[in-house]
Amino acid sequence: MTEKPAEKTARAPRKRKPKPAESAPPLSRGRLVMRWALRGLGAIAGVYGLLVVLFSFLPPPINLYQMGEAWRLGGIEKDWVAWEDIAPVMGRSAVAAEDANFCNHWGFDMAAIRAAIDEGGGRGASTISQQVAKNVFLWHGRSWLRKAAEAVLTPTVELLWSKQRILEVYLNVAEFGDGVFGVQAAAQHYFGVDAKDLSAVQAARLAAVLPDPKGRSASDPSSFVRKRTRAIIAGAETIAVDGRSACFEG
């Protein structure tokens, strides 16, 4: 009897050792700085975005300019009031004085900007929406950085807030005198009344001091303020008739 040759056992394939992962080349210093700068900008944008959403229904507590004035003066007059507690004529007067096309633009009044450019920048073209973006979220000054931030924040505020909310916040944070912020504090300071009880003349006087609150007085008006008051009263009546107050009174 012949013996069968032994069957060869099949060898299992030899496992190859995995090659060590190649490490990514280190980032250059410039790219590393750029990456962290973009992350920082993203974080700042996120914070501002959250604040814009929160302040669409919550009163802004205080801003940088008010903190500076409180430090300088040892305190400020400030008292938030809801839109329902502000005389309607005050809203019309502020719009007539500061931004007659408030209801017709998306944050920037391009016609006013072109007119300011044609006149060599001697006149202002800042809308109420721009002033809210500056006063609530930024700082005062003429730096390009602030202007750039304002240019981004203004349409964001216009997108997320109603026109009525923009005007409500504006009237509550605007400076009406040295250390006097908001229409309620101003009405009490100058006339001894609440904001909801302001007359047409009183509202127009307050609006007349808005461009220069430290140099003008609503209770002791100069001849210029008196003339400006008459113009604002007429302007407030006009925008009520032609519908330019509908976006915040409707």
CSV table of C-alpha atoms in Angstrom, one decimal:
chain,number,residue,atom,x,y,z
A,1,MET,CA,0.0,0.0,0.0
A,2,THR,CA,1.5,3.2,-1.1
A,3,GLU,CA,1.3,6.3,1.1
A,4,LYS,CA,-0.4,9.4,-0.2
A,5,PRO,CA,1.8,12.4,-0.3
A,6,ALA,CA,1.0,14.8,2.6
A,7,GLU,CA,-1.3,17.6,1.5
A,8,LYS,CA,0.3,21.0,1.6
A,9,THR,CA,-1.3,23.3,4.1
A,10,ALA,CA,-2.3,26.6,2.4
A,11,ARG,CA,-0.5,29.5,4.0
A,12,ALA,CA,-2.6,32.4,5.2
A,13,PRO,CA,-1.5,35.6,3.4
A,14,ARG,CA,0.9,37.6,5.4
A,15,LYS,CA,-0.7,40.8,6.8
A,16,ARG,CA,1.1,43.9,5.8
A,17,LYS,CA,1.8,46.3,8.5
A,18,PRO,CA,-0.1,49.5,7.9
A,19,LYS,CA,2.1,52.4,6.9
A,20,PRO,CA,2.3,55.1,9.5
A,21,ALA,CA,0.0,58.0,8.6
A,22,GLU,CA,1.8,60.8,7.1
A,23,SER,CA,1.5,63.9,9.3
A,24,ALA,CA,0.2,67.0,7.6
A,25,PRO,CA,2.8,69.6,7.1
A,26,PRO,CA,2.7,72.3,9.8
A,27,LEU,CA,0.8,75.5,8.8
A,28,SER,CA,2.9,78.5,8.2
A,29,ARG,CA,2.7,81.3,10.7
A,30,GLY,CA,0.7,83.5,8.3
A,31,ARG,CA,-2.0,80.8,7.7
A,32,LEU,CA,-2.2,80.0,11.4
A,33,VAL,CA,-2.8,83.7,12.2
A,34,MET,CA,-5.4,83.9,9.4
A,35,ARG,CA,-7.2,80.8,10.7
A,36,TRP,CA,-7.4,82.2,14.3
A,37,ALA,CA,-8.4,85.6,12.9
A,38,LEU,CA,-11.3,84.1,11.0
A,39,ARG,CA,-12.4,82.1,14.1
A,40,GLY,CA,-12.3,85.3,16.1
A,41,LEU,CA,-14.3,87.1,13.5
A,42,GLY,CA,-16.8,84.3,13.5
A,43,ALA,CA,-17.2,84.4,17.3
A,44,ILE,CA,-17.7,88.2,17.2
A,45,ALA,CA,-20.3,87.9,14.5
A,46,GLY,CA,-22.1,85.2,16.5
A,47,VAL,CA,-22.2,87.4,19.6
A,48,TYR,CA,-23.5,90.4,17.6
A,49,GLY,CA,-26.0,88.2,15.9
A,50,LEU,CA,-27.3,86.9,19.2
A,51,LEU,CA,-27.5,90.5,20.6
A,52,VAL,CA,-29.5,91.7,17.5
A,53,VAL,CA,-32.0,88.8,18.1
A,54,LEU,CA,-32.3,89.5,21.8
A,55,PHE,CA,-32.7,93.2,21.5
A,56,SER,CA,-35.5,92.7,19.0
A,57,PHE,CA,-37.7,92.1,22.0
A,58,LEU,CA,-35.6,93.0,25.1
A,59,PRO,CA,-34.5,96.5,26.1
A,60,PRO,CA,-30.8,97.1,25.6
A,61,PRO,CA,-29.4,97.6,29.1
A,62,ILE,CA,-26.7,100.2,28.4
A,63,ASN,CA,-24.3,101.0,25.6
A,64,LEU,CA,-20.6,102.0,25.5
A,65,TYR,CA,-21.2,105.7,25.1
A,66,GLN,CA,-23.7,105.8,28.0
A,67,MET,CA,-21.1,104.0,30.2
A,68,GLY,CA,-18.5,106.6,29.3
A,69,GLU,CA,-20.9,109.4,30.0
A,70,ALA,CA,-21.9,107.8,33.3
A,71,TRP,CA,-18.3,107.6,34.3
A,72,ARG,CA,-17.6,111.2,33.2
A,73,LEU,CA,-20.7,112.8,34.9
A,74,GLY,CA,-21.0,110.4,37.8
A,75,GLY,CA,-24.4,109.2,36.6
A,76,ILE,CA,-26.9,109.6,33.8
A,77,GLU,CA,-30.7,110.0,33.5
A,78,LYS,CA,-32.2,107.0,31.7
A,79,ASP,CA,-35.6,105.3,31.8
A,80,TRP,CA,-36.9,102.8,29.2
A,81,VAL,CA,-40.5,103.1,28.1
A,82,ALA,CA,-42.4,100.9,25.7
A,83,TRP,CA,-43.7,102.1,22.4
A,84,GLU,CA,-47.2,102.3,23.8
A,85,ASP,CA,-46.0,104.8,26.4
A,86,ILE,CA,-44.6,107.3,23.9
A,87,ALA,CA,-46.8,109.9,22.3
A,88,PRO,CA,-47.3,109.1,18.6
A,89,VAL,CA,-46.3,112.7,17.7
A,90,MET,CA,-42.9,112.0,19.2
A,91,GLY,CA,-42.2,109.3,16.7
A,92,ARG,CA,-43.4,111.4,13.8
A,93,SER,CA,-41.3,114.4,15.0
A,94,ALA,CA,-38.1,112.3,15.3
A,95,VAL,CA,-38.6,110.9,11.8
A,96,ALA,CA,-39.4,114.3,10.4
A,97,ALA,CA,-36.2,115.7,12.0
A,98,GLU,CA,-33.7,112.9,11.4
A,99,ASP,CA,-34.9,110.6,8.6
A,100,ALA,CA,-38.0,111.6,6.7
A,101,ASN,CA,-37.7,108.6,4.3
A,102,PHE,CA,-37.4,106.1,7.3
A,103,CYS,CA,-40.3,104.0,6.0
A,104,ASN,CA,-39.0,103.9,2.4
A,105,HIS,CA,-35.4,102.6,2.9
A,106,TRP,CA,-33.8,99.4,4.0
A,107,GLY,CA,-31.3,101.1,6.4
A,108,PHE,CA,-29.4,103.4,4.1
A,109,ASP,CA,-31.0,106.5,2.4
A,110,MET,CA,-29.2,106.4,-0.9
A,111,ALA,CA,-30.6,109.7,-2.1
A,112,ALA,CA,-29.4,111.4,1.1
A,113,ILE,CA,-26.0,109.7,0.7
A,114,ARG,CA,-25.7,111.0,-2.9
A,115,ALA,CA,-26.7,114.5,-1.8
A,116,ALA,CA,-24.1,114.4,0.9
A,117,ILE,CA,-21.4,113.4,-1.6
A,118,ASP,CA,-22.5,116.1,-4.0
A,119,GLU,CA,-22.2,118.7,-1.2
A,120,GLY,CA,-18.7,117.5,-0.3
A,121,GLY,CA,-19.7,115.6,2.9
A,122,GLY,CA,-20.8,118.7,4.7
A,123,ARG,CA,-24.2,117.3,5.5
A,124,GLY,CA,-25.1,114.2,7.4
A,125,ALA,CA,-26.8,111.2,5.7
A,126,SER,CA,-27.1,108.8,8.7
A,127,THR,CA,-30.5,107.2,9.0
A,128,ILE,CA,-32.3,106.3,12.2
A,129,SER,CA,-31.4,102.7,11.5
A,130,GLN,CA,-27.7,103.5,11.3
A,131,GLN,CA,-27.8,105.5,14.5
A,132,VAL,CA,-29.5,102.6,16.3
A,133,ALA,CA,-26.8,100.2,15.1
A,134,LYS,CA,-24.1,102.6,16.3
A,135,ASN,CA,-25.7,103.6,19.6
A,136,VAL,CA,-26.8,100.2,20.7
A,137,PHE,CA,-23.9,97.9,19.4
A,138,LEU,CA,-20.9,100.1,18.6
A,139,TRP,CA,-18.9,103.1,19.8
A,140,HIS,CA,-18.9,106.7,18.7
A,141,GLY,CA,-16.2,108.0,16.4
A,142,ARG,CA,-15.3,108.2,12.7
A,143,SER,CA,-13.0,105.2,12.3
A,144,TRP,CA,-13.3,103.0,9.2
A,145,LEU,CA,-13.7,100.0,11.5
A,146,ARG,CA,-16.8,101.4,13.1
A,147,LYS,CA,-18.2,102.5,9.8
A,148,ALA,CA,-17.6,99.0,8.4
A,149,ALA,CA,-19.3,97.3,11.4
A,150,GLU,CA,-22.2,99.8,11.1
A,151,ALA,CA,-22.6,98.9,7.4
A,152,VAL,CA,-23.0,95.2,8.3
A,153,LEU,CA,-25.2,95.7,11.4
A,154,THR,CA,-27.6,98.2,9.9
A,155,PRO,CA,-29.2,95.9,7.3
A,156,THR,CA,-29.2,93.0,9.8
A,157,VAL,CA,-31.2,95.2,12.2
A,158,GLU,CA,-33.6,96.2,9.4
A,159,LEU,CA,-34.0,92.5,8.5
A,160,LEU,CA,-34.8,91.2,12.0
A,161,TRP,CA,-36.5,94.2,13.6
A,162,SER,CA,-39.7,95.9,12.6
A,163,LYS,CA,-39.6,99.6,11.8
A,164,GLN,CA,-41.6,100.3,14.9
A,165,ARG,CA,-39.1,98.5,17.0
A,166,ILE,CA,-36.2,100.4,15.4
A,167,LEU,CA,-37.8,103.7,16.2
A,168,GLU,CA,-38.8,102.5,19.7
A,169,VAL,CA,-35.2,101.6,20.5
A,170,TYR,CA,-33.9,104.8,18.9
A,171,LEU,CA,-36.1,107.0,21.1
A,172,ASN,CA,-35.0,105.1,24.2
A,173,VAL,CA,-31.3,105.4,23.6
A,174,ALA,CA,-30.9,108.8,21.9
A,175,GLU,CA,-29.1,111.5,23.8
A,176,PHE,CA,-31.4,114.5,24.4
A,177,GLY,CA,-29.1,116.5,26.8
A,178,ASP,CA,-25.9,116.2,28.7
A,179,GLY,CA,-26.4,112.8,30.5
A,180,VAL,CA,-30.0,112.6,29.5
A,181,PHE,CA,-30.8,109.5,27.5
A,182,GLY,CA,-34.2,108.4,26.1
A,183,VAL,CA,-37.4,110.2,25.5
A,184,GLN,CA,-38.9,109.4,29.0
A,185,ALA,CA,-35.9,110.9,30.8
A,186,ALA,CA,-35.9,113.9,28.4
A,187,ALA,CA,-39.6,114.6,28.8
A,188,GLN,CA,-39.2,114.5,32.6
A,189,HIS,CA,-36.0,116.5,32.5
A,190,TYR,CA,-37.2,119.3,30.3
A,191,PHE,CA,-41.0,119.5,30.8
A,192,GLY,CA,-41.9,117.5,33.9
A,193,VAL,CA,-44.2,115.2,32.0
A,194,ASP,CA,-44.2,111.5,30.8
A,195,ALA,CA,-43.3,110.6,27.3
A,196,LYS,CA,-46.9,109.6,26.5
A,197,ASP,CA,-48.1,113.1,27.4
A,198,LEU,CA,-45.8,115.1,25.2
A,199,SER,CA,-47.5,117.8,23.1
A,200,ALA,CA,-46.7,118.4,19.5
A,201,VAL,CA,-44.5,121.4,20.4
A,202,GLN,CA,-42.7,119.6,23.2
A,203,ALA,CA,-42.0,116.6,20.9
A,204,ALA,CA,-40.7,118.8,18.2
A,205,ARG,CA,-38.5,120.6,20.6
A,206,LEU,CA,-37.0,117.3,21.7
A,207,ALA,CA,-36.4,116.3,18.1
A,208,ALA,CA,-34.8,119.6,17.4
A,209,VAL,CA,-32.0,119.0,19.9
A,210,LEU,CA,-31.1,115.5,18.7
A,211,PRO,CA,-28.3,116.5,16.3
A,212,ASP,CA,-26.5,118.5,19.0
A,213,PRO,CA,-27.9,117.5,22.5
A,214,LYS,CA,-25.1,119.1,24.4
A,215,GLY,CA,-25.3,122.4,22.6
A,216,ARG,CA,-29.1,122.8,22.4
A,217,SER,CA,-31.9,122.9,25.0
A,218,ALA,CA,-35.5,121.9,24.6
A,219,SER,CA,-36.6,123.9,27.7
A,220,ASP,CA,-34.6,127.1,26.9
A,221,PRO,CA,-34.6,127.1,23.1
A,222,SER,CA,-32.5,129.4,21.1
A,223,SER,CA,-33.9,131.2,18.1
A,224,PHE,CA,-32.5,128.4,15.9
A,225,VAL,CA,-34.2,125.7,17.9
A,226,ARG,CA,-37.5,127.6,17.8
A,227,LYS,CA,-37.2,127.9,14.0
A,228,ARG,CA,-36.2,124.2,13.8
A,229,THR,CA,-39.2,123.3,16.0
A,230,ARG,CA,-41.6,124.9,13.6
A,231,ALA,CA,-40.1,123.1,10.7
A,232,ILE,CA,-40.4,119.8,12.5
A,233,ILE,CA,-44.0,120.3,13.5
A,234,ALA,CA,-44.8,120.9,9.8
A,235,GLY,CA,-42.8,117.9,8.7
A,236,ALA,CA,-44.5,115.6,11.3
A,237,GLU,CA,-47.9,116.7,10.0
A,238,THR,CA,-46.7,116.1,6.4
A,239,ILE,CA,-45.4,112.6,6.8
A,240,ALA,CA,-48.7,111.7,8.7
A,241,VAL,CA,-50.7,112.9,5.7
A,242,ASP,CA,-48.6,111.4,2.9
A,243,GLY,CA,-48.1,108.0,4.5
A,244,ARG,CA,-44.5,108.1,5.4
A,245,SER,CA,-45.3,107.3,9.0
A,246,ALA,CA,-47.4,104.2,8.2
A,247,CYS,CA,-44.6,101.7,8.8
A,248,PHE,CA,-44.3,102.5,12.5
A,249,GLU,CA,-47.9,103.7,13.3
A,250,GLY,CA,-49.8,101.0,11.5
